[in-house]
Coordinates of C-alpha atoms in Angstrom, one line a residue:
M1 CA -1.7 6.6 14.2
S2 CA -3.0 7.7 10.8
Q3 CA -1.3 9.7 8.1
I4 CA -2.4 11.2 4.8
T5 CA -0.8 12.2 1.5
L6 CA -2.8 14.7 -0.6
V7 CA -1.9 14.7 -4.3
L8 CA -3.3 17.9 -5.9
P9 CA -2.6 18.2 -9.6
F10 CA -2.3 21.9 -10.8
A11 CA -2.7 23.2 -7.2
L12 CA 0.8 24.7 -7.6
P13 CA 0.2 28.0 -9.3
V14 CA 2.2 28.6 -12.5
P15 CA 5.1 31.1 -11.9
E16 CA 3.8 33.9 -14.2
F17 CA 0.5 34.1 -12.2
A18 CA 1.6 32.9 -8.8
P19 CA 2.0 36.2 -7.0
D20 CA -1.5 37.4 -8.0
L21 CA -3.1 34.0 -7.2
V22 CA -1.4 33.8 -3.8
R23 CA -2.7 37.2 -2.9
A24 CA -6.2 36.3 -4.0
L25 CA -6.3 33.0 -2.2
Q26 CA -7.8 32.9 1.3
A27 CA -6.6 29.6 2.8
P28 CA -5.2 29.8 6.4
G29 CA -5.3 26.0 6.8
L30 CA -3.2 25.4 3.7
A31 CA -0.9 28.3 4.8
A32 CA -0.3 26.6 8.2
L33 CA 0.3 23.2 6.6
L34 CA 2.8 24.7 4.1
S35 CA 4.6 27.1 6.4
R36 CA 5.1 24.9 9.5
S37 CA 6.5 21.9 7.6
A38 CA 9.0 19.4 8.8
R39 CA 10.5 19.2 5.3
Q40 CA 9.8 20.3 1.8
R41 CA 11.3 20.1 -1.7
R42 CA 10.5 21.2 -5.2
L43 CA 11.4 19.2 -8.2
P44 CA 11.4 20.2 -11.9
A45 CA 9.5 18.0 -14.4
D46 CA 11.5 15.1 -15.9
E47 CA 11.3 16.1 -19.6
T48 CA 12.5 12.6 -20.7
V49 CA 9.2 11.1 -19.5
R50 CA 6.1 12.1 -21.5
A51 CA 3.8 12.4 -18.4
L52 CA 2.8 15.2 -16.0
P53 CA 4.8 15.5 -12.8
H54 CA 2.0 14.2 -10.6
E55 CA 1.5 11.3 -12.9
Q56 CA 5.1 10.4 -12.7
W57 CA 5.0 10.7 -8.9
L58 CA 1.8 8.5 -8.7
A59 CA 3.3 5.8 -10.9
R60 CA 6.5 5.7 -8.8
T61 CA 4.6 5.6 -5.5
L62 CA 2.2 2.8 -6.7
G63 CA 5.2 0.9 -8.1
L64 CA 3.8 1.1 -11.6
D65 CA 6.7 2.7 -13.4
P66 CA 9.0 0.0 -14.9
G67 CA 11.8 1.7 -16.8
G68 CA 10.8 5.0 -15.3
R69 CA 7.6 5.5 -17.4
P70 CA 4.0 5.3 -16.0
A71 CA 2.6 1.9 -16.8
F72 CA -1.0 2.0 -15.4
A73 CA -2.7 -0.2 -18.0
A74 CA -2.5 -3.7 -16.4
A75 CA -3.4 -2.4 -12.9
A76 CA -6.3 -0.5 -14.4
M77 CA -7.5 -3.5 -16.3
R78 CA -7.6 -5.6 -13.1
A79 CA -9.6 -2.8 -11.4
Y80 CA -12.2 -3.3 -14.2
G81 CA -12.2 -7.0 -13.7
L82 CA -10.2 -7.7 -16.9
D83 CA -7.2 -10.0 -17.2
P84 CA -4.1 -8.6 -18.8
A85 CA -2.6 -12.0 -19.0
N86 CA 0.9 -11.9 -20.5
G87 CA 0.4 -9.2 -23.1
T88 CA 1.5 -5.6 -23.5
W89 CA -1.6 -3.5 -22.9
F90 CA -2.3 0.2 -23.4
I91 CA -5.0 2.3 -21.9
V92 CA -7.0 3.8 -24.8
N93 CA -9.0 7.0 -24.5
P94 CA -11.5 8.0 -27.3
V95 CA -10.7 11.6 -28.0
H96 CA -11.4 14.7 -30.1
I97 CA -8.5 16.1 -32.0
E98 CA -9.1 19.5 -33.6
I99 CA -7.2 21.5 -36.2
A100 CA -5.9 24.8 -34.7
R101 CA -4.6 27.6 -36.9
T102 CA -1.1 26.0 -37.2
H103 CA -1.3 22.6 -35.5
L104 CA -3.3 19.8 -34.1
M105 CA -4.6 19.9 -30.5
M106 CA -6.4 17.3 -28.4
G107 CA -9.4 18.2 -26.2
D108 CA -9.8 16.9 -22.7
P109 CA -11.1 13.3 -22.8
Q110 CA -12.9 13.9 -19.5
G111 CA -14.8 16.8 -21.1
L112 CA -16.2 14.8 -24.1
G113 CA -19.5 13.9 -22.4
L114 CA -19.4 10.6 -24.1
S115 CA -22.2 8.3 -22.9
G116 CA -21.7 4.6 -22.3
E117 CA -24.0 3.7 -25.2
D118 CA -22.2 5.9 -27.7
S119 CA -18.8 4.8 -26.5
R120 CA -19.8 1.2 -26.9
A121 CA -21.1 1.8 -30.4
L122 CA -17.7 3.5 -31.5
F123 CA -15.8 0.6 -29.7
D124 CA -17.8 -2.0 -31.6
A125 CA -17.2 -0.3 -34.9
A126 CA -13.4 0.0 -34.3
R127 CA -12.8 -3.5 -32.9
P128 CA -12.8 -5.4 -36.2
Y129 CA -10.2 -3.0 -37.6
V130 CA -8.0 -3.4 -34.5
E131 CA -8.3 -7.2 -34.6
E132 CA -7.5 -7.2 -38.3
A133 CA -4.3 -5.4 -37.5
G134 CA -3.4 -8.2 -35.1
H135 CA -4.4 -6.6 -31.8
A136 CA -7.1 -7.0 -29.2
L137 CA -9.5 -4.3 -27.9
L138 CA -11.4 -4.6 -24.6
Y139 CA -14.0 -2.2 -23.2
G140 CA -13.6 -0.7 -19.7
D141 CA -16.0 2.2 -19.6
A142 CA -17.1 5.2 -21.7
Q143 CA -13.7 6.9 -21.3
T144 CA -11.5 3.9 -20.9
W145 CA -10.7 1.0 -23.4
F146 CA -7.7 -1.3 -23.5
L147 CA -5.6 -2.3 -26.5
R148 CA -3.2 -5.3 -26.6
A149 CA -0.3 -4.7 -29.0
D150 CA 2.6 -6.9 -28.0
D151 CA 4.7 -5.6 -30.9
W152 CA 4.2 -2.0 -29.8
R153 CA 5.9 -2.6 -26.4
E154 CA 8.7 -0.1 -27.3
L155 CA 6.2 2.6 -28.5
D156 CA 6.9 5.8 -26.7
T157 CA 3.6 7.3 -25.8
A158 CA 2.4 10.4 -23.8
T159 CA -0.3 10.6 -21.2
P160 CA -3.4 12.5 -22.3
G161 CA -2.7 15.0 -19.5
A162 CA 0.7 15.7 -20.9
A163 CA -0.5 16.1 -24.5
L164 CA -3.6 18.1 -23.6
G165 CA -3.7 21.6 -25.2
M166 CA -0.2 21.1 -26.7
D167 CA 0.9 20.9 -30.3
L168 CA 0.4 17.2 -31.0
T169 CA 3.4 17.2 -33.4
D170 CA 5.6 16.7 -30.4
W171 CA 3.3 14.3 -28.4
M172 CA 2.2 11.7 -30.9
P173 CA 3.4 8.1 -30.2
A174 CA 7.0 7.7 -31.4
G175 CA 9.3 4.9 -32.1
E176 CA 9.8 2.0 -34.5
R177 CA 6.1 1.0 -34.5
A178 CA 4.7 4.6 -34.7
A179 CA 3.9 4.1 -38.4
A180 CA 1.7 1.1 -37.6
F181 CA -0.1 3.1 -35.0
R182 CA -0.7 5.9 -37.5
R183 CA -2.1 3.5 -40.1
L184 CA -4.6 2.1 -37.6
Q185 CA -5.5 5.5 -36.3
N186 CA -6.2 6.7 -39.9
E187 CA -8.4 3.7 -40.6
I188 CA -10.5 4.3 -37.5
Q189 CA -10.7 8.1 -38.1
I190 CA -12.2 7.4 -41.5
L191 CA -14.6 4.9 -40.0
W192 CA -15.8 7.2 -37.3
H193 CA -16.0 10.3 -39.6
T194 CA -19.4 9.2 -40.9
H195 CA -20.5 7.2 -37.8
P196 CA -24.1 7.9 -36.6
V197 CA -22.7 8.6 -33.1
N198 CA -20.7 11.5 -34.4
A199 CA -23.5 12.7 -36.7
A200 CA -25.7 13.0 -33.6
R201 CA -22.9 14.6 -31.5
E202 CA -22.4 17.3 -34.2
A203 CA -26.2 17.9 -34.3
R204 CA -26.0 18.6 -30.6
R205 CA -23.0 20.8 -31.2
Q206 CA -20.6 18.4 -29.4
P207 CA -17.2 17.7 -30.8
P208 CA -16.9 14.5 -32.7
V209 CA -14.9 11.6 -31.4
N210 CA -12.3 11.3 -34.1
A211 CA -9.3 9.6 -32.7
F212 CA -8.0 7.2 -30.0
W213 CA -5.1 7.8 -27.7
P214 CA -3.0 4.9 -26.4
W215 CA -0.7 5.3 -23.4
G216 CA 0.4 3.8 -20.0
A217 CA 1.6 0.5 -21.5
G218 CA 2.8 -2.4 -19.4
A219 CA 3.3 -6.1 -19.6
G220 CA 0.4 -7.8 -17.9
A221 CA 2.3 -10.6 -16.1
A222 CA 5.2 -8.4 -15.1
S223 CA 3.3 -5.4 -13.9
A224 CA 3.0 -5.1 -10.2
T225 CA -0.3 -4.4 -8.6
P226 CA -0.4 -1.0 -6.7
F227 CA 1.3 -1.2 -3.3
A228 CA 2.4 -4.7 -4.1
T229 CA 4.0 -5.4 -0.7
P230 CA 1.8 -5.4 2.5
A231 CA 4.1 -3.0 4.2
A232 CA 3.6 -0.4 1.5
R233 CA -0.2 -0.8 1.3
V234 CA -2.1 2.4 1.9
R235 CA -5.8 3.2 1.2
L236 CA -6.1 4.9 -2.1
A237 CA -8.9 7.5 -2.6
A238 CA -9.6 9.5 -5.7
V239 CA -11.9 12.5 -6.4
D240 CA -12.4 14.3 -9.7
T241 CA -9.9 12.1 -11.5
P242 CA -9.9 10.2 -14.8
A243 CA -12.3 7.2 -14.8
W244 CA -9.5 4.6 -14.7
L245 CA -7.9 6.1 -11.6
T246 CA -11.3 6.4 -9.8
R247 CA -11.9 2.7 -10.6
L248 CA -8.4 1.8 -9.3
A249 CA -9.0 3.6 -6.0
D250 CA -10.5 2.0 -2.8
A251 CA -12.8 5.0 -2.3
S252 CA -14.2 8.0 -4.1
P253 CA -15.6 10.2 -1.3
A254 CA -18.5 12.5 -2.1
D255 CA -18.0 14.6 1.1
L256 CA -14.4 15.6 1.5
A257 CA -14.9 17.2 4.9
Q258 CA -16.3 14.1 6.3
F259 CA -13.6 12.0 4.7
A260 CA -10.9 14.3 6.1
A261 CA -12.4 14.0 9.6
T262 CA -12.5 10.2 9.6
I263 CA -9.2 9.2 8.1
E264 CA -8.0 5.8 9.4
G265 CA -4.7 4.3 8.7
D266 CA -2.4 5.4 5.9
T267 CA -4.3 7.2 3.1
L268 CA -3.4 8.6 -0.3
L269 CA -6.0 11.0 -1.7
V270 CA -5.7 12.2 -5.3
C271 CA -7.9 15.2 -5.8
G272 CA -8.2 16.7 -9.3
S273 CA -10.7 19.4 -8.5
V274 CA -8.6 22.4 -9.5
A275 CA -7.0 20.9 -12.6
P276 CA -9.7 21.8 -15.1
Y277 CA -9.6 25.5 -14.1
A278 CA -5.8 25.7 -14.4
L279 CA -5.9 23.9 -17.8
A280 CA -8.5 26.4 -19.0
A281 CA -6.5 29.3 -17.5
D282 CA -9.7 30.2 -15.5
W283 CA -7.8 31.6 -12.5
G284 CA -11.0 32.9 -10.9
G285 CA -12.3 29.4 -10.9
W286 CA -9.0 28.1 -9.7
V287 CA -9.1 30.4 -6.7
A288 CA -12.7 29.4 -5.9
A289 CA -11.9 25.7 -6.2
M290 CA -8.9 26.1 -3.9
G291 CA -11.2 27.9 -1.5
Q292 CA -13.5 24.8 -1.5
L293 CA -10.5 22.6 -0.8
E294 CA -9.6 24.8 2.1
A295 CA -13.0 24.2 3.7
G296 CA -13.3 20.6 2.7
L297 CA -9.7 19.4 3.2
F298 CA -7.0 21.7 4.5
A299 CA -8.8 23.1 7.5
P300 CA -10.2 19.7 8.7
I301 CA -6.9 18.0 8.2
L302 CA -5.1 20.7 10.1
E303 CA -7.6 20.3 12.9
S304 CA -7.1 16.5 13.0
L305 CA -3.3 17.0 13.0
K306 CA -3.4 19.4 15.9
A307 CA -5.8 17.1 17.8
G308 CA -3.5 14.2 17.5
R309 CA -5.7 12.1 15.2
L310 CA -3.2 12.3 12.4
R311 CA 0.6 11.6 12.7
E312 CA 1.7 13.2 9.5
V313 CA 0.4 15.1 6.5
R314 CA 2.1 15.3 3.1
L315 CA 1.0 17.6 0.4
V316 CA 2.1 16.9 -3.2
L317 CA 1.2 20.0 -5.4
S318 CA 2.1 20.3 -9.1
H319 CA 1.7 22.2 -12.3
R320 CA 2.9 21.1 -15.8
D321 CA 6.6 21.9 -15.1
A322 CA 7.2 21.2 -11.5
L323 CA 6.1 19.3 -8.3
A324 CA 6.5 20.4 -4.7
E325 CA 6.2 18.2 -1.6
F326 CA 5.5 19.5 1.9
T327 CA 5.5 17.3 5.0
T328 CA 4.2 18.4 8.3
N329 CA 3.3 16.9 11.7
A330 CA 2.0 17.9 15.1
M331 CA 5.5 19.0 16.3
A332 CA 6.1 21.1 13.3
Q333 CA 2.7 22.8 13.8
R334 CA 3.9 23.9 17.3
K335 CA 6.5 26.2 15.7
F336 CA 4.4 29.3 16.4
W337 CA 7.2 31.6 15.4
R338 CA 6.6 30.6 11.8
R339 CA 3.9 32.9 10.4
P340 CA 1.4 31.0 8.3
T341 CA 1.8 32.1 4.7
L342 CA 1.2 30.9 1.2
D343 CA 4.6 32.2 0.0
S344 CA 5.8 28.6 -0.4
L345 CA 3.6 28.4 -3.5
L346 CA 5.6 31.0 -5.3

């Protein structure tokens, strides 16, 4: 019998707004899944790892966290048809870094609107500088490049999600080779400052691409592929996720309700639909997006669970500082004396 795990970044409301958001949210299917659970737990973020709680959970579940840190690069390269060989590879995102009143901040790489043509032009301009520094640079897609830097293997990097909207003083790559990273970053920033791609972007009132962000490093030969053992293999699906994760997934369903009604085997779905609203503090948009997930995921999955088409449902909800897991099954849903409520989100 099939089972599904739903990973929903930023679907756990932040504590300061949780009471108001829970009152505004109309989601009886989600309430039943949460309230009539067989087990649940809430974990604080591991502050020693420079990644969001759901990123840490996903890396651990996929077996891509050697040393306890997310190491998605080699697996993502294979998904793009690239060979990581024996090197230490980083995922590289072209990004916009802006000067706030008192600090530097990074914009959302997914929100850059960078076309494939423009990304390739910036990539081609940067590659000779990267190679002169003794590294290799490979192109994946507009959002996703890959940097080989074997001597940076101990560089402590943060995921873009963890650094997003934060004071970058605390999130820049750190460690013995951090100065080498900064030198290369400065050279490429100067190069891109006058690049025609950025001139055209500024004419369109789009933020310039003025930096690159390395993260997720892993050694190619030593990095496991996701779900490396057959017994652990599940179907990975991704919706509204970064490009590298969408490419890594087996499926990216356009119709969530249809997907939820036709789940076969063990499935892990990562759905990032509500994350942009939480990150922008657009709580009206967050409530609306959660309402869409109620219709497209929670209600159909609850129906399948009650009908016996699903054996077990696990929900993994998170915000920046915590992660909560809820597991339910058909037997738990028969506990009629447990009134469906969203209070577990508080």
